[in-house]
């Protein structure tokens, strides 16, 4: 079965977390998970991965440490902390989404249909070189887990007090994150219905392609601490 680089990275990070020491700090986690990913790279390909970040096993993660009472955000994930939205987007993501939106509008004006662009997102093709180029910023301008050192200053850390808190962790596949999965899914469905190309009410670097319920991966977990 084919697995994308992101999915392979996710499985490795999940495996690492299951056996990581529960008392580890954010610093220890970043070093440990980096080493764990890196050992799955062939030594003969390390130079290639250094020069071509787009080929690396790459994913984002948001972690809650119960003992540290901390939230660690690595990559483009999002969180609701007592209803307050915390995000960690890639620096240029909004720029590329706006560029794709403008291109999609031009294509529609030139005669393309919404169904055309949901079958083949030519507007995304237009920004794909920018997206590939932006991977050079991995762990330089923004943090990801990819087997290369993660600069700690690029990892937001939120330390909680000892009062009760409600947390929602999610991937960026939810454009409008809400406290419950039902609410978040409802707003996602509304977005898909009203703006399936993601060029009006929400700008994204990709559309809802035909046959897909979302435009990106969806992960959602809600819990109290």
mmCIF file of N, CA, C and O in Angstrom, residues 44-117:
data_model
loop_
_atom_site.group_PDB
_atom_site.id
_atom_site.type_symbol
_atom_site.label_atom_id
_atom_site.label_comp_id
_atom_site.label_asym_id
_atom_site.label_seq_id
_atom_site.Cartn_x
_atom_site.Cartn_y
_atom_site.Cartn_z
ATOM 1 N N UNK A 44 22.695 6.992 2.658
ATOM 2 C CA UNK A 44 23.063 7.398 1.297
ATOM 3 C C UNK A 44 22.150 8.505 0.755
ATOM 4 O O UNK A 44 22.480 9.145 -0.242
ATOM 5 N N UNK A 45 21.008 8.735 1.432
ATOM 6 C CA UNK A 45 20.067 9.737 0.940
ATOM 7 C C UNK A 45 20.035 10.992 1.809
ATOM 8 O O UNK A 45 19.267 11.923 1.526
ATOM 9 N N UNK A 46 20.846 11.042 2.848
ATOM 10 C CA UNK A 46 20.807 12.192 3.758
ATOM 11 C C UNK A 46 21.147 13.500 3.046
ATOM 12 O O UNK A 46 20.533 14.540 3.314
ATOM 13 N N UNK A 47 22.109 13.455 2.137
ATOM 14 C CA UNK A 47 22.456 14.667 1.413
ATOM 15 C C UNK A 47 21.302 15.120 0.530
ATOM 16 O O UNK A 47 21.010 16.316 0.422
ATOM 17 N N UNK A 48 20.642 14.155 -0.091
ATOM 18 C CA UNK A 48 19.471 14.485 -0.914
ATOM 19 C C UNK A 48 18.393 15.151 -0.066
ATOM 20 O O UNK A 48 17.801 16.161 -0.476
ATOM 21 N N UNK A 49 18.132 14.576 1.128
ATOM 22 C CA UNK A 49 17.104 15.147 1.997
ATOM 23 C C UNK A 49 17.510 16.532 2.495
ATOM 24 O O UNK A 49 16.656 17.403 2.677
ATOM 25 N N UNK A 50 18.797 16.737 2.714
ATOM 26 C CA UNK A 50 19.270 18.052 3.151
ATOM 27 C C UNK A 50 19.014 19.099 2.072
ATOM 28 O O UNK A 50 18.645 20.242 2.368
ATOM 29 N N UNK A 51 19.193 18.709 0.809
ATOM 30 C CA UNK A 51 19.042 19.647 -0.302
ATOM 31 C C UNK A 51 17.604 19.738 -0.803
ATOM 32 O O UNK A 51 17.213 20.748 -1.402
ATOM 33 N N UNK A 52 16.813 18.695 -0.558
ATOM 34 C CA UNK A 52 15.427 18.653 -1.049
ATOM 35 C C UNK A 52 14.476 18.318 0.102
ATOM 36 O O UNK A 52 14.047 17.162 0.254
ATOM 37 N N UNK A 53 14.115 19.315 0.905
ATOM 38 C CA UNK A 53 13.222 19.054 2.050
ATOM 39 C C UNK A 53 11.874 18.469 1.642
ATOM 40 O O UNK A 53 11.241 17.772 2.445
ATOM 41 N N UNK A 54 11.441 18.722 0.401
ATOM 42 C CA UNK A 54 10.141 18.202 -0.041
ATOM 43 C C UNK A 54 10.131 16.678 -0.103
ATOM 44 O O UNK A 54 9.057 16.060 -0.157
ATOM 45 N N UNK A 55 11.304 16.031 -0.072
ATOM 46 C CA UNK A 55 11.379 14.572 -0.127
ATOM 47 C C UNK A 55 11.390 13.922 1.263
ATOM 48 O O UNK A 55 11.338 12.694 1.377
ATOM 49 N N UNK A 56 11.474 14.728 2.302
ATOM 50 C CA UNK A 56 11.595 14.172 3.659
ATOM 51 C C UNK A 56 10.262 13.619 4.163
ATOM 52 O O UNK A 56 9.192 13.987 3.683
ATOM 53 N N UNK A 57 10.345 12.725 5.148
ATOM 54 C CA UNK A 57 9.169 12.304 5.906
ATOM 55 C C UNK A 57 8.816 13.477 6.824
ATOM 56 O O UNK A 57 9.580 13.811 7.731
ATOM 57 N N UNK A 58 7.674 14.100 6.575
ATOM 58 C CA UNK A 58 7.355 15.356 7.247
ATOM 59 C C UNK A 58 5.932 15.355 7.772
ATOM 60 O O UNK A 58 5.001 14.979 7.056
ATOM 61 N N UNK A 59 5.767 15.807 9.004
ATOM 62 C CA UNK A 59 4.424 15.992 9.541
ATOM 63 C C UNK A 59 4.454 17.049 10.636
ATOM 64 O O UNK A 59 5.511 17.493 11.079
ATOM 65 N N UNK A 60 3.274 17.445 11.045
ATOM 66 C CA UNK A 60 3.105 18.367 12.166
ATOM 67 C C UNK A 60 2.559 17.589 13.355
ATOM 68 O O UNK A 60 2.039 16.478 13.195
ATOM 69 N N UNK A 61 2.659 18.174 14.531
ATOM 70 C CA UNK A 61 2.108 17.517 15.720
ATOM 71 C C UNK A 61 1.802 18.563 16.777
ATOM 72 O O UNK A 61 2.493 19.579 16.894
ATOM 73 N N UNK A 62 0.749 18.310 17.521
ATOM 74 C CA UNK A 62 0.452 19.105 18.708
ATOM 75 C C UNK A 62 0.367 18.127 19.869
ATOM 76 O O UNK A 62 -0.338 17.115 19.804
ATOM 77 N N UNK A 63 1.147 18.400 20.906
ATOM 78 C CA UNK A 63 1.329 17.447 22.007
ATOM 79 C C UNK A 63 0.947 18.116 23.321
ATOM 80 O O UNK A 63 1.293 19.281 23.561
ATOM 81 N N UNK A 64 0.222 17.380 24.178
ATOM 82 C CA UNK A 64 -0.010 17.848 25.540
ATOM 83 C C UNK A 64 0.763 16.961 26.501
ATOM 84 O O UNK A 64 0.616 15.732 26.490
ATOM 85 N N UNK A 65 1.616 17.581 27.311
ATOM 86 C CA UNK A 65 2.350 16.867 28.351
ATOM 87 C C UNK A 65 1.615 17.039 29.673
ATOM 88 O O UNK A 65 1.530 18.164 30.192
ATOM 89 N N UNK A 66 1.083 15.947 30.192
ATOM 90 C CA UNK A 66 0.327 16.031 31.447
ATOM 91 C C UNK A 66 1.224 16.419 32.613
ATOM 92 O O UNK A 66 0.830 17.204 33.480
ATOM 93 N N UNK A 67 2.442 15.868 32.648
ATOM 94 C CA UNK A 67 3.339 16.179 33.763
ATOM 95 C C UNK A 67 3.881 17.601 33.674
ATOM 96 O O UNK A 67 4.025 18.293 34.685
ATOM 97 N N UNK A 68 4.194 18.047 32.472
ATOM 98 C CA UNK A 68 4.688 19.421 32.306
ATOM 99 C C UNK A 68 3.544 20.433 32.277
ATOM 100 O O UNK A 68 3.786 21.628 32.439
ATOM 101 N N UNK A 69 2.337 19.955 32.072
ATOM 102 C CA UNK A 69 1.143 20.800 31.878
ATOM 103 C C UNK A 69 1.415 21.831 30.781
ATOM 104 O O UNK A 69 1.211 23.035 30.960
ATOM 105 N N UNK A 70 1.898 21.327 29.666
ATOM 106 C CA UNK A 70 2.256 22.188 28.555
ATOM 107 C C UNK A 70 1.663 21.671 27.238
ATOM 108 O O UNK A 70 1.518 20.467 27.040
ATOM 109 N N UNK A 71 1.369 22.624 26.356
ATOM 110 C CA UNK A 71 0.989 22.341 24.977
ATOM 111 C C UNK A 71 2.181 22.668 24.089
ATOM 112 O O UNK A 71 2.746 23.766 24.193
ATOM 113 N N UNK A 72 2.573 21.740 23.231
ATOM 114 C CA UNK A 72 3.682 21.966 22.294
ATOM 115 C C UNK A 72 3.101 21.908 20.881
ATOM 116 O O UNK A 72 2.459 20.928 20.500
ATOM 117 N N UNK A 73 3.362 22.930 20.087
ATOM 118 C CA UNK A 73 2.821 22.998 18.725
ATOM 119 C C UNK A 73 3.967 22.978 17.720
ATOM 120 O O UNK A 73 4.732 23.939 17.615
ATOM 121 N N UNK A 74 4.095 21.874 17.000
ATOM 122 C CA UNK A 74 5.138 21.730 15.983
ATOM 123 C C UNK A 74 4.455 21.656 14.632
ATOM 124 O O UNK A 74 3.759 20.688 14.319
ATOM 125 N N UNK A 75 4.623 22.679 13.824
ATOM 126 C CA UNK A 75 4.006 22.699 12.507
ATOM 127 C C UNK A 75 2.632 23.334 12.502
ATOM 128 O O UNK A 75 2.182 23.924 13.491
ATOM 129 N N UNK A 76 1.929 23.198 11.365
ATOM 130 C CA UNK A 76 0.670 23.909 11.158
ATOM 131 C C UNK A 76 -0.512 23.140 11.745
ATOM 132 O O UNK A 76 -1.269 22.477 11.041
ATOM 133 N N UNK A 77 -0.655 23.258 13.052
ATOM 134 C CA UNK A 77 -1.769 22.669 13.777
ATOM 135 C C UNK A 77 -2.524 23.796 14.480
ATOM 136 O O UNK A 77 -2.099 24.945 14.467
ATOM 137 N N UNK A 78 -3.632 23.456 15.106
ATOM 138 C CA UNK A 78 -4.410 24.474 15.805
ATOM 139 C C UNK A 78 -5.006 23.900 17.080
ATOM 140 O O UNK A 78 -5.148 22.685 17.238
ATOM 141 N N UNK A 79 -5.356 24.825 17.978
ATOM 142 C CA UNK A 79 -5.830 24.412 19.298
ATOM 143 C C UNK A 79 -6.835 25.428 19.813
ATOM 144 O O UNK A 79 -6.697 26.636 19.571
ATOM 145 N N UNK A 80 -7.852 24.939 20.507
ATOM 146 C CA UNK A 80 -8.720 25.803 21.295
ATOM 147 C C UNK A 80 -8.368 25.587 22.756
ATOM 148 O O UNK A 80 -8.452 24.466 23.272
ATOM 149 N N UNK A 81 -7.934 26.632 23.427
ATOM 150 C CA UNK A 81 -7.638 26.591 24.852
ATOM 151 C C UNK A 81 -8.706 27.405 25.556
ATOM 152 O O UNK A 81 -8.726 28.635 25.462
ATOM 153 N N UNK A 82 -9.646 26.699 26.183
ATOM 154 C CA UNK A 82 -10.779 27.367 26.829
ATOM 155 C C UNK A 82 -11.489 28.296 25.851
ATOM 156 O O UNK A 82 -11.884 29.421 26.185
ATOM 157 N N UNK A 83 -11.630 27.826 24.610
ATOM 158 C CA UNK A 83 -12.341 28.593 23.599
ATOM 159 C C UNK A 83 -11.494 29.573 22.819
ATOM 160 O O UNK A 83 -11.951 30.120 21.809
ATOM 161 N N UNK A 84 -10.252 29.812 23.234
ATOM 162 C CA UNK A 84 -9.368 30.739 22.525
ATOM 163 C C UNK A 84 -8.567 29.975 21.476
ATOM 164 O O UNK A 84 -7.929 28.972 21.783
ATOM 165 N N UNK A 85 -8.591 30.466 20.243
ATOM 166 C CA UNK A 85 -7.899 29.795 19.150
ATOM 167 C C UNK A 85 -6.412 30.099 19.168
ATOM 168 O O UNK A 85 -5.999 31.264 19.183
ATOM 169 N N UNK A 86 -5.600 29.046 19.163
ATOM 170 C CA UNK A 86 -4.153 29.159 19.048
ATOM 171 C C UNK A 86 -3.756 28.468 17.745
ATOM 172 O O UNK A 86 -4.155 27.338 17.487
ATOM 173 N N UNK A 87 -2.974 29.154 16.923
ATOM 174 C CA UNK A 87 -2.566 28.599 15.631
ATOM 175 C C UNK A 87 -1.062 28.700 15.454
ATOM 176 O O UNK A 87 -0.399 29.494 16.106
ATOM 177 N N UNK A 88 -0.545 27.892 14.535
ATOM 178 C CA UNK A 88 0.879 27.922 14.230
ATOM 179 C C UNK A 88 1.068 27.708 12.723
ATOM 180 O O UNK A 88 1.667 26.733 12.285
ATOM 181 N N UNK A 89 0.531 28.631 11.893
ATOM 182 C CA UNK A 89 0.547 28.412 10.440
ATOM 183 C C UNK A 89 1.931 28.623 9.835
ATOM 184 O O UNK A 89 2.790 29.294 10.403
ATOM 185 N N UNK A 90 2.121 28.045 8.658
ATOM 186 C CA UNK A 90 3.340 28.330 7.901
ATOM 187 C C UNK A 90 3.326 29.804 7.495
ATOM 188 O O UNK A 90 2.280 30.337 7.129
ATOM 189 N N UNK A 91 4.475 30.465 7.521
ATOM 190 C CA UNK A 91 4.510 31.912 7.287
ATOM 191 C C UNK A 91 3.871 32.360 5.980
ATOM 192 O O UNK A 91 3.197 33.390 5.927
ATOM 193 N N UNK A 92 4.075 31.619 4.897
ATOM 194 C CA UNK A 92 3.610 32.064 3.581
ATOM 195 C C UNK A 92 2.300 31.414 3.154
ATOM 196 O O UNK A 92 1.837 31.645 2.028
ATOM 197 N N UNK A 93 1.697 30.628 4.021
ATOM 198 C CA UNK A 93 0.494 29.885 3.625
ATOM 199 C C UNK A 93 -0.616 30.822 3.152
ATOM 200 O O UNK A 93 -1.273 30.565 2.135
ATOM 201 N N UNK A 94 -0.840 31.908 3.877
ATOM 202 C CA UNK A 94 -1.906 32.850 3.505
ATOM 203 C C UNK A 94 -1.606 33.515 2.163
ATOM 204 O O UNK A 94 -2.519 33.774 1.364
ATOM 205 N N UNK A 95 -0.332 33.780 1.902
ATOM 206 C CA UNK A 95 0.060 34.407 0.638
ATOM 207 C C UNK A 95 -0.248 33.477 -0.536
ATOM 208 O O UNK A 95 -0.822 33.894 -1.555
ATOM 209 N N UNK A 96 0.115 32.204 -0.384
ATOM 210 C CA UNK A 96 -0.126 31.241 -1.458
ATOM 211 C C UNK A 96 -1.614 30.991 -1.653
ATOM 212 O O UNK A 96 -2.081 30.821 -2.787
ATOM 213 N N UNK A 97 -2.369 30.964 -0.561
ATOM 214 C CA UNK A 97 -3.817 30.760 -0.665
ATOM 215 C C UNK A 97 -4.465 31.918 -1.415
ATOM 216 O O UNK A 97 -5.355 31.707 -2.250
ATOM 217 N N UNK A 98 -4.018 33.140 -1.139
ATOM 218 C CA UNK A 98 -4.565 34.307 -1.838
ATOM 219 C C UNK A 98 -4.182 34.285 -3.317
ATOM 220 O O UNK A 98 -4.999 34.621 -4.193
ATOM 221 N N UNK A 99 -2.967 33.863 -3.596
ATOM 222 C CA UNK A 99 -2.500 33.771 -4.986
ATOM 223 C C UNK A 99 -3.305 32.725 -5.749
ATOM 224 O O UNK A 99 -3.696 32.948 -6.906
ATOM 225 N N UNK A 100 -3.571 31.587 -5.109
ATOM 226 C CA UNK A 100 -4.375 30.547 -5.748
ATOM 227 C C UNK A 100 -5.802 31.029 -5.962
ATOM 228 O O UNK A 100 -6.415 30.756 -7.010
ATOM 229 N N UNK A 101 -6.361 31.737 -4.990
ATOM 230 C CA UNK A 101 -7.720 32.254 -5.111
ATOM 231 C C UNK A 101 -7.847 33.179 -6.315
ATOM 232 O O UNK A 101 -8.797 33.079 -7.104
ATOM 233 N N UNK A 102 -6.881 34.063 -6.474
ATOM 234 C CA UNK A 102 -6.902 34.983 -7.613
ATOM 235 C C UNK A 102 -6.817 34.226 -8.938
ATOM 236 O O UNK A 102 -7.540 34.532 -9.900
ATOM 237 N N UNK A 103 -5.953 33.217 -8.988
ATOM 238 C CA UNK A 103 -5.815 32.422 -10.209
ATOM 239 C C UNK A 103 -7.099 31.660 -10.510
ATOM 240 O O UNK A 103 -7.529 31.571 -11.684
ATOM 241 N N UNK A 104 -7.736 31.111 -9.497
ATOM 242 C CA UNK A 104 -8.987 30.376 -9.699
ATOM 243 C C UNK A 104 -10.062 31.294 -10.256
ATOM 244 O O UNK A 104 -10.829 30.904 -11.155
ATOM 245 N N UNK A 105 -10.129 32.508 -9.751
ATOM 246 C CA UNK A 105 -11.108 33.472 -10.265
ATOM 247 C C UNK A 105 -10.841 33.777 -11.742
ATOM 248 O O UNK A 105 -11.781 33.906 -12.536
ATOM 249 N N UNK A 106 -9.576 33.896 -12.092
ATOM 250 C CA UNK A 106 -9.223 34.151 -13.488
ATOM 251 C C UNK A 106 -9.644 32.989 -14.378
ATOM 252 O O UNK A 106 -10.164 33.185 -15.477
ATOM 253 N N UNK A 107 -9.422 31.766 -13.899
ATOM 254 C CA UNK A 107 -9.795 30.584 -14.675
ATOM 255 C C UNK A 107 -11.309 30.490 -14.849
ATOM 256 O O UNK A 107 -11.805 30.142 -15.922
ATOM 257 N N UNK A 108 -12.052 30.814 -13.792
ATOM 258 C CA UNK A 108 -13.509 30.795 -13.874
ATOM 259 C C UNK A 108 -14.002 31.858 -14.856
ATOM 260 O O UNK A 108 -14.917 31.610 -15.652
ATOM 261 N N UNK A 109 -13.387 33.022 -14.808
ATOM 262 C CA UNK A 109 -13.776 34.099 -15.728
ATOM 263 C C UNK A 109 -13.468 33.738 -17.178
ATOM 264 O O UNK A 109 -14.148 34.202 -18.109
ATOM 265 N N UNK A 110 -12.445 32.891 -17.363
ATOM 266 C CA UNK A 110 -12.047 32.484 -18.718
ATOM 267 C C UNK A 110 -12.863 31.301 -19.236
ATOM 268 O O UNK A 110 -12.657 30.857 -20.371
ATOM 269 N N UNK A 111 -13.784 30.789 -18.423
ATOM 270 C CA UNK A 111 -14.664 29.727 -18.900
ATOM 271 C C UNK A 111 -14.593 28.412 -18.160
ATOM 272 O O UNK A 111 -15.402 27.513 -18.401
ATOM 273 N N UNK A 112 -13.623 28.238 -17.273
ATOM 274 C CA UNK A 112 -13.563 27.006 -16.472
ATOM 275 C C UNK A 112 -14.758 26.958 -15.527
ATOM 276 O O UNK A 112 -15.306 27.997 -15.133
ATOM 277 N N UNK A 113 -15.177 25.760 -15.174
ATOM 278 C CA UNK A 113 -16.273 25.603 -14.223
ATOM 279 C C UNK A 113 -15.733 25.158 -12.868
ATOM 280 O O UNK A 113 -14.593 24.708 -12.761
ATOM 281 N N UNK A 114 -16.575 25.287 -11.856
ATOM 282 C CA UNK A 114 -16.199 24.815 -10.521
ATOM 283 C C UNK A 114 -15.892 23.323 -10.564
ATOM 284 O O UNK A 114 -14.915 22.857 -9.972
ATOM 285 N N UNK A 115 -16.713 22.566 -11.295
ATOM 286 C CA UNK A 115 -16.471 21.124 -11.419
ATOM 287 C C UNK A 115 -15.129 20.844 -12.100
ATOM 288 O O UNK A 115 -14.426 19.894 -11.737
ATOM 289 N N UNK A 116 -14.779 21.675 -13.086
ATOM 290 C CA UNK A 116 -13.473 21.511 -13.734
ATOM 291 C C UNK A 116 -12.351 21.603 -12.712
ATOM 292 O O UNK A 116 -11.426 20.768 -12.693
ATOM 293 N N UNK A 117 -12.424 22.631 -11.864
ATOM 294 C CA UNK A 117 -11.343 22.879 -10.909
ATOM 295 C C UNK A 117 -11.388 21.912 -9.724
ATOM 296 O O UNK A 117 -10.380 21.729 -9.051
#
